[in-house]
Coordinates of C-alpha atoms in Angstrom, one line a residue:
X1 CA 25.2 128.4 0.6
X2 CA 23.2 128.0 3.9
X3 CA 22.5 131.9 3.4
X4 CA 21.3 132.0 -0.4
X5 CA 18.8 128.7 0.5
X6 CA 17.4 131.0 3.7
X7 CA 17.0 134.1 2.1
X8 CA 14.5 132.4 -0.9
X9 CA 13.2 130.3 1.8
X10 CA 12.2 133.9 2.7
X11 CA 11.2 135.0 -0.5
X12 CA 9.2 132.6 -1.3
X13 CA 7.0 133.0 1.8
X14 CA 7.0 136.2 1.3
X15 CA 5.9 136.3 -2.3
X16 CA 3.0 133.5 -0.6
X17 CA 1.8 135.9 1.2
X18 CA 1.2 138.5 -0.9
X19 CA -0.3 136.5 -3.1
X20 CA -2.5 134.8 -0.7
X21 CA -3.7 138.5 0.8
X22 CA -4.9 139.4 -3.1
X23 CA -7.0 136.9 -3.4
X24 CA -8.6 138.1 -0.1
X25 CA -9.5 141.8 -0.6
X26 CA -10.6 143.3 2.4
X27 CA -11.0 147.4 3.7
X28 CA -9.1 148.8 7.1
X29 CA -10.8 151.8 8.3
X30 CA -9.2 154.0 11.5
X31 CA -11.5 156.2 13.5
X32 CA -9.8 158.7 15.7
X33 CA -11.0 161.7 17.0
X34 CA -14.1 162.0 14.8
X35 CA -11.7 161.1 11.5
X36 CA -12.3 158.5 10.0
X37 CA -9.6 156.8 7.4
X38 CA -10.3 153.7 5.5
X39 CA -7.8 152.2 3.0
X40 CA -7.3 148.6 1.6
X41 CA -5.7 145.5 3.7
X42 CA -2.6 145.8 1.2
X43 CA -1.8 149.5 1.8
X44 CA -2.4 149.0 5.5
X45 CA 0.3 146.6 5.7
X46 CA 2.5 148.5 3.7
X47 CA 1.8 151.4 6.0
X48 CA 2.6 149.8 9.1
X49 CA 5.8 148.3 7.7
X50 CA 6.9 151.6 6.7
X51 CA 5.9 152.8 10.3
X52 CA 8.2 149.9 12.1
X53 CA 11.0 150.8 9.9
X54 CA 10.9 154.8 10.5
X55 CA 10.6 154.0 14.2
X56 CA 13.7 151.7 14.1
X57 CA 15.6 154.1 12.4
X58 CA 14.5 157.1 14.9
X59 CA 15.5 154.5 17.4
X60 CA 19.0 153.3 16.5
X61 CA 20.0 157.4 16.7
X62 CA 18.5 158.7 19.9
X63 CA 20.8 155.1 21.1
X64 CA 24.1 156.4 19.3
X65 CA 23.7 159.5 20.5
X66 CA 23.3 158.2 24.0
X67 CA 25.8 155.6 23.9
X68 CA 28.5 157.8 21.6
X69 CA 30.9 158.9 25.2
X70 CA 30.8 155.3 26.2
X71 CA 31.7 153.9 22.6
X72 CA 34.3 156.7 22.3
X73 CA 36.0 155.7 25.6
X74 CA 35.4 152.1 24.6
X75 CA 37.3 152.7 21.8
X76 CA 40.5 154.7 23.3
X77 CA 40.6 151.8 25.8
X78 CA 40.6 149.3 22.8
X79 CA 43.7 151.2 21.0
X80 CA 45.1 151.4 24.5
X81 CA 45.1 147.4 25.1
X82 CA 45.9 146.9 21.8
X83 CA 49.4 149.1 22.1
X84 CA 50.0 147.5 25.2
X85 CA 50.0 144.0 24.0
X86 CA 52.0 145.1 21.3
X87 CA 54.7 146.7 23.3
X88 CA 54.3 143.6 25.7
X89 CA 54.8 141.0 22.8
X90 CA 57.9 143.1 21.4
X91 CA 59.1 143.3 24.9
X92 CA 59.1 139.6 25.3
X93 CA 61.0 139.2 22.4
X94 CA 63.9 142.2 23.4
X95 CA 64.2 139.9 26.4
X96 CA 64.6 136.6 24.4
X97 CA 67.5 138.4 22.0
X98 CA 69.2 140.1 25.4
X99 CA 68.4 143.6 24.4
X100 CA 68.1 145.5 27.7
X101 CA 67.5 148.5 26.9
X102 CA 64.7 147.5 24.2
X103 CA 63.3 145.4 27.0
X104 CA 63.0 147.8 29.8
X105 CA 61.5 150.6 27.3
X106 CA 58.7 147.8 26.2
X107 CA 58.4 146.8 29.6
X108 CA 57.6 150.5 31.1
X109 CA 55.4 151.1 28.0
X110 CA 53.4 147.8 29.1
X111 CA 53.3 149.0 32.2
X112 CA 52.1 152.4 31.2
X113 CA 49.6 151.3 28.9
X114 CA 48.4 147.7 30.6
X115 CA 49.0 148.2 34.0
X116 CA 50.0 145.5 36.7
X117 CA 49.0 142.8 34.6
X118 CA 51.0 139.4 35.1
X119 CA 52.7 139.1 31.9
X120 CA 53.1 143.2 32.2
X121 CA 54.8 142.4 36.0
X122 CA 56.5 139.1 34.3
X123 CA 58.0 141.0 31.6
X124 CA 59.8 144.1 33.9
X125 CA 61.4 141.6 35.9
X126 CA 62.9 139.9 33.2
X127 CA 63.4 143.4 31.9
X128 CA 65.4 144.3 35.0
X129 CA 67.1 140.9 35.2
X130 CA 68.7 141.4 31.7
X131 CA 69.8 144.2 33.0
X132 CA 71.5 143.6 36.0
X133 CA 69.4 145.3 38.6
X134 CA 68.1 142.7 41.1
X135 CA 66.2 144.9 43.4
X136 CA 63.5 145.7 40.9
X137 CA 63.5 142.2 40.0
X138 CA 62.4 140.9 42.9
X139 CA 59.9 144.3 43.8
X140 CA 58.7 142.8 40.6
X141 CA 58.4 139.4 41.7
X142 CA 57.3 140.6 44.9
X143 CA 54.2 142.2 43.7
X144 CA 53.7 139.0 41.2
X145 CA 53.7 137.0 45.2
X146 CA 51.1 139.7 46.5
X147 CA 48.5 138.3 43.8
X148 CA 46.9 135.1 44.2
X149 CA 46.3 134.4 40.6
X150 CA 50.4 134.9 40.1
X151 CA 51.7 133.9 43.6
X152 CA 53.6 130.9 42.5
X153 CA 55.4 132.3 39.5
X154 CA 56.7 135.3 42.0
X155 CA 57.7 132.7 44.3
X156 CA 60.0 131.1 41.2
X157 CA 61.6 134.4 40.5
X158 CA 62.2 135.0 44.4
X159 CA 63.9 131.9 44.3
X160 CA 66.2 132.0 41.5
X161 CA 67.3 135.8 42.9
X162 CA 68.1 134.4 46.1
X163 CA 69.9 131.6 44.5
X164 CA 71.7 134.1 42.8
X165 CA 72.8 136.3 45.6
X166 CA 73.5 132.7 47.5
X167 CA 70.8 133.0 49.7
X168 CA 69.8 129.3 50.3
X169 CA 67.7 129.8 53.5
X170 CA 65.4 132.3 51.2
X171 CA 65.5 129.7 48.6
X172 CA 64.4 127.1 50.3
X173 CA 61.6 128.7 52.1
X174 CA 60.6 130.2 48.4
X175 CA 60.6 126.7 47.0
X176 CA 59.0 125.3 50.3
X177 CA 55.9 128.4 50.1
X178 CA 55.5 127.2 46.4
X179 CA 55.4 123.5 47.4
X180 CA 52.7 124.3 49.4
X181 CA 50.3 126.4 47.2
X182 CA 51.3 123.8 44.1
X183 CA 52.2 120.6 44.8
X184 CA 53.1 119.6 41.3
X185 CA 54.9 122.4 40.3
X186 CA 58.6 120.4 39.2
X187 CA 61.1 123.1 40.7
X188 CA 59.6 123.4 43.4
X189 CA 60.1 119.9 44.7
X190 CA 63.5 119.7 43.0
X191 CA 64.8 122.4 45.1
X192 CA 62.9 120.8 48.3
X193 CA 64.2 117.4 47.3
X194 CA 67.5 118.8 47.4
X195 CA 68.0 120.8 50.0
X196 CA 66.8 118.0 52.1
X197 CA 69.3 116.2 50.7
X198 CA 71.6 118.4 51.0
X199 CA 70.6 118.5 55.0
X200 CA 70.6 114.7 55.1
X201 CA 66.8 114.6 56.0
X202 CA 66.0 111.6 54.4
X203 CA 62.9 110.5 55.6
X204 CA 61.4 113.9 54.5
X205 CA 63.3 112.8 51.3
X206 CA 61.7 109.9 50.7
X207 CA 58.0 111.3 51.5
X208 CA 59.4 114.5 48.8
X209 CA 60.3 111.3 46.5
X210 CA 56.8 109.3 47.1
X211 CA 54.4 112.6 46.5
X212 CA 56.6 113.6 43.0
X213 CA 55.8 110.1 41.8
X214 CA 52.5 109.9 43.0
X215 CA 52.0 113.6 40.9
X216 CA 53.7 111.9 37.9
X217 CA 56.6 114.1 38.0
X218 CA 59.4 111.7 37.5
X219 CA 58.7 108.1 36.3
X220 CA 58.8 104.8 38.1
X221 CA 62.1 103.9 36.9
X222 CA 63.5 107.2 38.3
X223 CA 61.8 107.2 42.0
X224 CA 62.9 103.6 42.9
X225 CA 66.7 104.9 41.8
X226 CA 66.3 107.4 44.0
X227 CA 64.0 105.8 46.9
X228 CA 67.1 103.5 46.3
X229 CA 70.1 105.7 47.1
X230 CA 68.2 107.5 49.8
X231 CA 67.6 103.9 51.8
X232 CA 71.1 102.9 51.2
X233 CA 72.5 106.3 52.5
X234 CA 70.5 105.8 55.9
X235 CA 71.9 102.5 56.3
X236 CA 75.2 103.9 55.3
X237 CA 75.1 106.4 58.5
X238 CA 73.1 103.7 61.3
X239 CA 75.5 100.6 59.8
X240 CA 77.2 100.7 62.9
X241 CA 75.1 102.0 65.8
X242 CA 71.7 100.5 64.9
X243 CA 72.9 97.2 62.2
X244 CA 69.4 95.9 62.1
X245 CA 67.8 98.7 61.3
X246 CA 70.5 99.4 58.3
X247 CA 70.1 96.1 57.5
X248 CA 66.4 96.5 56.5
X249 CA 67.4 99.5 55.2
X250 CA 70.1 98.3 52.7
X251 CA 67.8 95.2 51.8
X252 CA 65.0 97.5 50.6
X253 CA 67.7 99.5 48.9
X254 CA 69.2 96.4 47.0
X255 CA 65.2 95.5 46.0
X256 CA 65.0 98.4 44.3
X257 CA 68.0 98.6 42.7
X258 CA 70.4 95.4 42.6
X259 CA 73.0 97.3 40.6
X260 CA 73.7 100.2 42.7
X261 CA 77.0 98.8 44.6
X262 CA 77.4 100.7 47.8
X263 CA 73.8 99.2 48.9
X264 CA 75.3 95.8 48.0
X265 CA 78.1 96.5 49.9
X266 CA 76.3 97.5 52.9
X267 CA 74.1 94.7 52.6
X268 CA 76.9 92.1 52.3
X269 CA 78.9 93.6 55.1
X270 CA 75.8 93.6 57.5
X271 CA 74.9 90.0 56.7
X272 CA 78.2 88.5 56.5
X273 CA 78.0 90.2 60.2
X274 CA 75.3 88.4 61.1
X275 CA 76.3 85.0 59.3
X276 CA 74.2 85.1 56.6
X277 CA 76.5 84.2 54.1
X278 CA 74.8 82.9 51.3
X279 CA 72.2 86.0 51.5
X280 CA 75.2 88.5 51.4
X281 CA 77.0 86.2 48.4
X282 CA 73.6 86.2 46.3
X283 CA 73.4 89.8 46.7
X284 CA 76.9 90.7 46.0
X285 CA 76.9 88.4 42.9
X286 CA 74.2 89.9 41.7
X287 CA 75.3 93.8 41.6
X288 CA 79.2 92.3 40.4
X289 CA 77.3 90.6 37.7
X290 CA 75.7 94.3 36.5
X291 CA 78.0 96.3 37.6
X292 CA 81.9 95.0 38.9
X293 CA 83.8 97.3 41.5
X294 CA 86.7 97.1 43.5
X295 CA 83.9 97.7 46.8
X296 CA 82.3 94.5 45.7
X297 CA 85.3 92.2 45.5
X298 CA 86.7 93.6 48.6
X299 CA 83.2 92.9 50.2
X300 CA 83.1 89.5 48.5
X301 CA 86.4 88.4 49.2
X302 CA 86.2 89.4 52.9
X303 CA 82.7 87.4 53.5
X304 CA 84.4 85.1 56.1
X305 CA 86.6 86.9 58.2
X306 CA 88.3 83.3 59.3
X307 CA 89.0 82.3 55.8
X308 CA 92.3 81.2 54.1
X309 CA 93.7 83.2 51.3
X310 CA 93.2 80.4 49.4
X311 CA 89.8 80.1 49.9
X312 CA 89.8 84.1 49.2
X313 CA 91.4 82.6 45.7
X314 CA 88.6 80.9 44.7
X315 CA 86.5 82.8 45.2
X316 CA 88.1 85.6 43.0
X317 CA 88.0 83.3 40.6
X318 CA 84.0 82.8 41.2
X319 CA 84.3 86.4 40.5
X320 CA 85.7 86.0 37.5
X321 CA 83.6 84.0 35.8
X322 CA 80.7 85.6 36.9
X323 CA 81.9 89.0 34.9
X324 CA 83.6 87.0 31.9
X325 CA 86.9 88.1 33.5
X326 CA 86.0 91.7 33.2
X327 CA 89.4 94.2 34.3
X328 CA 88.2 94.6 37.8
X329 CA 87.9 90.5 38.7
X330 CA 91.7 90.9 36.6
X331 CA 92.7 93.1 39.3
X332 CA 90.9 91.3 42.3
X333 CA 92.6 87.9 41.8
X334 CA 95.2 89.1 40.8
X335 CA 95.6 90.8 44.4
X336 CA 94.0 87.9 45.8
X337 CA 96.7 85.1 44.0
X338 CA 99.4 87.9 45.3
X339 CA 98.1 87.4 49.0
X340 CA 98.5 83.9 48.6
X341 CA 101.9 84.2 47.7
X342 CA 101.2 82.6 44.4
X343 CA 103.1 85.0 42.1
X344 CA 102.4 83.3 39.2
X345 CA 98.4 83.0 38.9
X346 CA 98.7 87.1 40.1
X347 CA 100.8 87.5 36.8
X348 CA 98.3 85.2 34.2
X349 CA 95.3 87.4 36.2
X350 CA 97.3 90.9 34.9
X351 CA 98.8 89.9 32.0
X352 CA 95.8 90.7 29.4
X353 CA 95.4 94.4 31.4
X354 CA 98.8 95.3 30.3
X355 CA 98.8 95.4 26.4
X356 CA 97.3 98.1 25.2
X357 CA 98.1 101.4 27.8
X358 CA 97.5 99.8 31.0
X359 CA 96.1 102.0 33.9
X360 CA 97.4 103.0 37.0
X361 CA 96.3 100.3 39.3
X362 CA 97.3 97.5 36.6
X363 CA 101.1 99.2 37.0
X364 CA 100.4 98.9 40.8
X365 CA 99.7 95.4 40.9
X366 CA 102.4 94.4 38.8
X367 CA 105.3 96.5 40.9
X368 CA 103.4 94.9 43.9
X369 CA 104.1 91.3 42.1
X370 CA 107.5 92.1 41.3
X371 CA 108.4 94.0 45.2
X372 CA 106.9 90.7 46.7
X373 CA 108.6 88.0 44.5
X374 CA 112.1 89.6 44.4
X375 CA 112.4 92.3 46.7
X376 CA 111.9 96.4 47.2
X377 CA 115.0 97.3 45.3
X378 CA 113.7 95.3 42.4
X379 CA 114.5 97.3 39.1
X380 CA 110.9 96.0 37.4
X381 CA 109.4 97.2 40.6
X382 CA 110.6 100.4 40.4
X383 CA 109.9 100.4 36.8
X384 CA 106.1 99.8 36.7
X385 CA 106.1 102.5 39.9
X386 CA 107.2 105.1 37.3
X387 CA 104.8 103.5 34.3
X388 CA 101.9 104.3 37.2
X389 CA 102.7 107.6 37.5
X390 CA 102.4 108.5 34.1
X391 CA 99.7 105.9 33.0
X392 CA 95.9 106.6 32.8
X393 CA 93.5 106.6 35.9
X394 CA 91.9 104.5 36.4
X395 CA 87.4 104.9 37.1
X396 CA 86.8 106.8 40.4
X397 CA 83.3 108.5 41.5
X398 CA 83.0 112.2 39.8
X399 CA 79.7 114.3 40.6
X400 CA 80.0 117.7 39.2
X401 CA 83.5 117.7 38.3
X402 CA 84.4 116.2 42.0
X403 CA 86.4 113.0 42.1
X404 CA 86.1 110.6 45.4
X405 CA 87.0 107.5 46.3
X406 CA 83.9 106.6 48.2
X407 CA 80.0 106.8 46.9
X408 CA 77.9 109.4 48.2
X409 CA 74.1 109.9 48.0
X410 CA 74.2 113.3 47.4
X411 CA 76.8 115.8 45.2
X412 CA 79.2 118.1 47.7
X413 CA 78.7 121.0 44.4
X414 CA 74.8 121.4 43.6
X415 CA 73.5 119.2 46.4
X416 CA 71.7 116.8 43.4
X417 CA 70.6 113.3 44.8
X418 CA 72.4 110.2 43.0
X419 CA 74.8 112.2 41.1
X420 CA 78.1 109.9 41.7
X421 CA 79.3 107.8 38.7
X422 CA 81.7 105.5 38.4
X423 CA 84.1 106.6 35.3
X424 CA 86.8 107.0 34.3
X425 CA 88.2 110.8 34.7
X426 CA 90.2 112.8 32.5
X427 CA 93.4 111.6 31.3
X428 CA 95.2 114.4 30.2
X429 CA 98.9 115.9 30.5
X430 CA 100.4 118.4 30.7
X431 CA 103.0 118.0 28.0
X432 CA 103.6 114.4 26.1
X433 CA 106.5 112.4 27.2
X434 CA 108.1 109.3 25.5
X435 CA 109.5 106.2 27.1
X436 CA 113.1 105.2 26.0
X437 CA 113.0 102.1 24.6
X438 CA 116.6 101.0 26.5
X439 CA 114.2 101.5 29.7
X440 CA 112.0 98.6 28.4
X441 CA 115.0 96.0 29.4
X442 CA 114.6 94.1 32.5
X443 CA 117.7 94.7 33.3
X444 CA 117.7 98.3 33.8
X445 CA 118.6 99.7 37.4
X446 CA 116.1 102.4 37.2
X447 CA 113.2 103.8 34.9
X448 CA 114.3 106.3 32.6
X449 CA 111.4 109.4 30.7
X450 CA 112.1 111.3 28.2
X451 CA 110.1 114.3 27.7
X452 CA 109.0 114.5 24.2
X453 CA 110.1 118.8 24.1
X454 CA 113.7 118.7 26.4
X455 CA 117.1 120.2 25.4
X456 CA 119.4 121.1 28.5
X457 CA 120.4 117.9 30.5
X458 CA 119.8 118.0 34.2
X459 CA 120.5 115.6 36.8
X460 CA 117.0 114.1 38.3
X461 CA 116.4 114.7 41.7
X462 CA 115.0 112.3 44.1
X463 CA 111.7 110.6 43.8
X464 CA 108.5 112.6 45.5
X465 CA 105.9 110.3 47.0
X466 CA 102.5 110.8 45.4
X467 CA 99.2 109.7 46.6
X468 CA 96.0 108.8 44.9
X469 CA 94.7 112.8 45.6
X470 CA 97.6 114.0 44.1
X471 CA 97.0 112.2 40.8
X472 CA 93.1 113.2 41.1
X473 CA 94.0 117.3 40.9
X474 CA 96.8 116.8 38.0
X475 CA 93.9 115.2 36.3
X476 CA 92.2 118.4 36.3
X477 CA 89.5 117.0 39.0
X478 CA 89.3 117.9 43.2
X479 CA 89.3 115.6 45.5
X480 CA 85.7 115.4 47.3
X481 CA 85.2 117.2 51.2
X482 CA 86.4 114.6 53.5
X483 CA 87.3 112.0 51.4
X484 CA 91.5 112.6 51.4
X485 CA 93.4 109.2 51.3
X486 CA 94.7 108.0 54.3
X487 CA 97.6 106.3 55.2
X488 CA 96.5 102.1 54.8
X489 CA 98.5 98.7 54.6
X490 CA 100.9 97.0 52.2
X491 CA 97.7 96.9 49.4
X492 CA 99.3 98.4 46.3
X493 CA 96.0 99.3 44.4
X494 CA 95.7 102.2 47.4
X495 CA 99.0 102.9 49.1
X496 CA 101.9 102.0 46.5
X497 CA 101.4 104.5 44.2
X498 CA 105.3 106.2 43.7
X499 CA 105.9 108.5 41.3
X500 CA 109.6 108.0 39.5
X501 CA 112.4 110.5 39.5
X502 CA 111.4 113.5 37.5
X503 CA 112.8 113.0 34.2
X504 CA 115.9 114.0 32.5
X505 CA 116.8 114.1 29.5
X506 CA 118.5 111.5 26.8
X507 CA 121.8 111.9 26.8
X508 CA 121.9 112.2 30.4
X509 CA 120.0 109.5 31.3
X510 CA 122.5 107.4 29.2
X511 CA 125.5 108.6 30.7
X512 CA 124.3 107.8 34.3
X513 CA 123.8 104.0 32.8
X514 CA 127.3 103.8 31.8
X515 CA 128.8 105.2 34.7
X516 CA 126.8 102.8 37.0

């Protein structure tokens, strides 16, 4: 519309003018070389008009003519580029849909027609990644380093390569370069963040954790987690050659986070040490309140090392209340009433664990409470010994698939910062087994398991020992480096796990009752 309103704005002052030179006649005469040429005002613009335009013309083609090898190799460089980004853009997609040999034909044609462009380079590595050949992915990514402009994405290819061949000095020192040259590139500080971790250099941890959060790549809630476990893992390693100093250390930790529980424990332990009692109690409280775990109560219970049992009683039962008697203050007065002999409040404590599949250490507790109150050959003992065996697990740290009975800041598999958990793992067997009922009496001399798929009768042979480890790798989970169960005292949440004699079947099971 803007056109149609300029072009009569045109008109019209063209029309204006023509009119306004007619009503002003007037004669141009040209004298040149004794000729002598006179003609109206109106012809002479005409004239000179016509001129202008015949010179354009003769202009525009001596320039064509001039310009015509330039325009032509102009133009084969323009069908060039075009079939290059073509072959570039179908080449990207080959990659995405894993066709190798689509991609590496795409990516030499890019090549060919592009040159050592960076997507051109980007695209032949992952060309010849798809493919299986390594060494011209990383000449690829090697030439992508040797370029300033694409320096950092060759460093990220170097780096997964030499993660891939298992190369983590290369790694690291790829991930360190690229730190460098772009500090807020994200996998670049991952990898530095963890294989500091993984080295146990915490303070360069920390300053790795301060500088991502300062960049805004993780958010606030996420660095004081992790500014938390690394604080609580140096207090961890100077807890007993430098307690003041791990003392700060597992303060600052329990600041940041109050729920994580082996800062809680560090920081309860430490004070306690130094007899700062209420302190440690506050702070224990607090991560029981969010988060209850066996490492809490133990730390709880054992404030005062001069205390009665009974005084260890009550406060399990502080315990209690504060977690509206979650399982694990169950367990812990139940093991405290047990120390104090009192056989009864250790049953009420256990009782509600046991009616719908109870775990492992429920089973425990309750042979302990029977082995205490009447005896080691007690039949209910030896019956809840052979419920353990075959009941659920009970939660234990996993990172990565890794199972471990103590926390650790960083995971023994990948090397990632806070990956411990506290779950439960998986509870699965082998094949089903059913409980005969007549093994339910209290009566009964020993427990009796009937596997749910069992014809031939065999006699059971004697009952294996098994340990905490061993029911972590039937689970289907390893035990963490370093973190095998040793050998403790008469607690029988960590040392009286026995495992039943293997079972036999019905019939035979019966006929050993009869003949007893």
């Amino acid at each position: 519309m803007w056109r149609a309103l300029a072009f009569l704005a045109l008109l019209a002052l063209a029309a204006f003018g023509a009119v306004w030179i007619a009503d002003r006649p007037g004669t141009v005469t040209v004298v040149w070389n004794g000729y002598q040429i006179g003609t109206s005002l109106a012809v002479a613009l005409v004239g000179v008009i016509a001129a202008a335009i015949v010179l354009g013309l003769f202009w525009a083609v001596v320039r064509g003519v001039i310009g015509l090898p330039e325009a032509l190799v102009r133009g084969s460089a323009e069908r060039r580029r075009t079939k290059g980004l073509s072959a570039l853009s179908r080449g990207m997609v080959a990659v995405g849909s894993g066709d190798r040999l689509a991609a590496r034909r795409y990516a030499g044609d890019a090549e060919r027609l592009l040159g050592t462009e960076p997507l051109t380079l980007l695209l032949k590595a992952q060309a010849a990644q798809i493919s299986g050949d390594r060494d011209a992915a990383e000449s690829a990514f090697q030439r992508m380093v040797d370029d300033p402009e694409t320096r950092v994405l060759g460093l990220r290819g170097l780096f997964v390569e030499a993660r891939r061949r298992e190369d983590e000095t290369s790694a690291r020192a790829y991930a360190t370069e690229a730190a460098r040259l772009a500090p807020s590139v994200t996998w670049a500080n991952e990898a530095l963040l963890e294989a500091q971790s993984v080295d146990g250099d915490w303070g360069a941890a920390l300053e790795t954790i301060e500088r991502r959060s300062s960049l805004g790549l993780i958010d606030k809630a996420t660095a004081r987690r992790q500014r938390a476990v690394l604080l609580t893992a140096i207090a961890g390693e100077r807890e007993a050659g430098e307690p003041e100093v791990a003392t700060e250390r597992a303060l600052q930790a329990v600041k940041l986070a109050p729920d994580l529980v082996p800062a809680a424990c560090i920081a309860g332990r430490l004070l306690a040490r130094r007899g700062d009692f209420k302190k440690a109690a506050r702070i224990v409280e607090a991560a029981w309140k969010a988060n209850p775990h066996p490492d809490l109560a133990k730390v709880y219970l054992g404030l005062r090392t001069g205390d009665s049992v009974r005084d260890r009683l009550a406060r399990a039962e502080v315990l209690a209340k504060l977690s509206v008697w979650d399982p694990e203050s169950r367990l812990a007065l139940g093991q405290a009433a047990l120390d104090a002999r009192d056989y009864k409040r250790a049953r009420e404590a256990v009782k509600p664990l046991l009616t719908d599949r109870p775990t492992a250490r429920s089973c425990l507790m309750m042979a302990a409470i029977e082995e205490a109150e009447h005896g080691i050959n007690s039949g209910q003992a030896r019956e809840w010994l052979a419920r353990a065996a075959r009941a659920p697990r009970d939660r234990i740290w996993i990172a990565d698939g890794i199972a471990s009975e103590t926390w650790a800041p960083v995971s023994p598999v990948s090397g990632r910062l806070d990956a411990f958990t506290w779950q439960e793992p998986p509870n699965t067997l082998a094949s089903p087994a059913v409980v005969d009922p007549e093994a339910e009496r209290t009566d009964a001399p020993a427990p009796v398991l009937v596997p749910a798929a069992s014809s031939n009768a065999s006699p059971a042979p004697s009952a294996p020992s098994v340990t905490k480890s061993d029911v972590v790798v039937a689970r289907g989970l390893a035990p963490a480096p370093g973190t095998e169960p040793k050998a403790t005292g008469p607690d029988p949440v960590s040392a009286g796990m026995t495992a039943a004699a293997l079972p036999a079947s019905k019939a035979a099971e019966r006929a050993v009752l009869k003949t007893g």
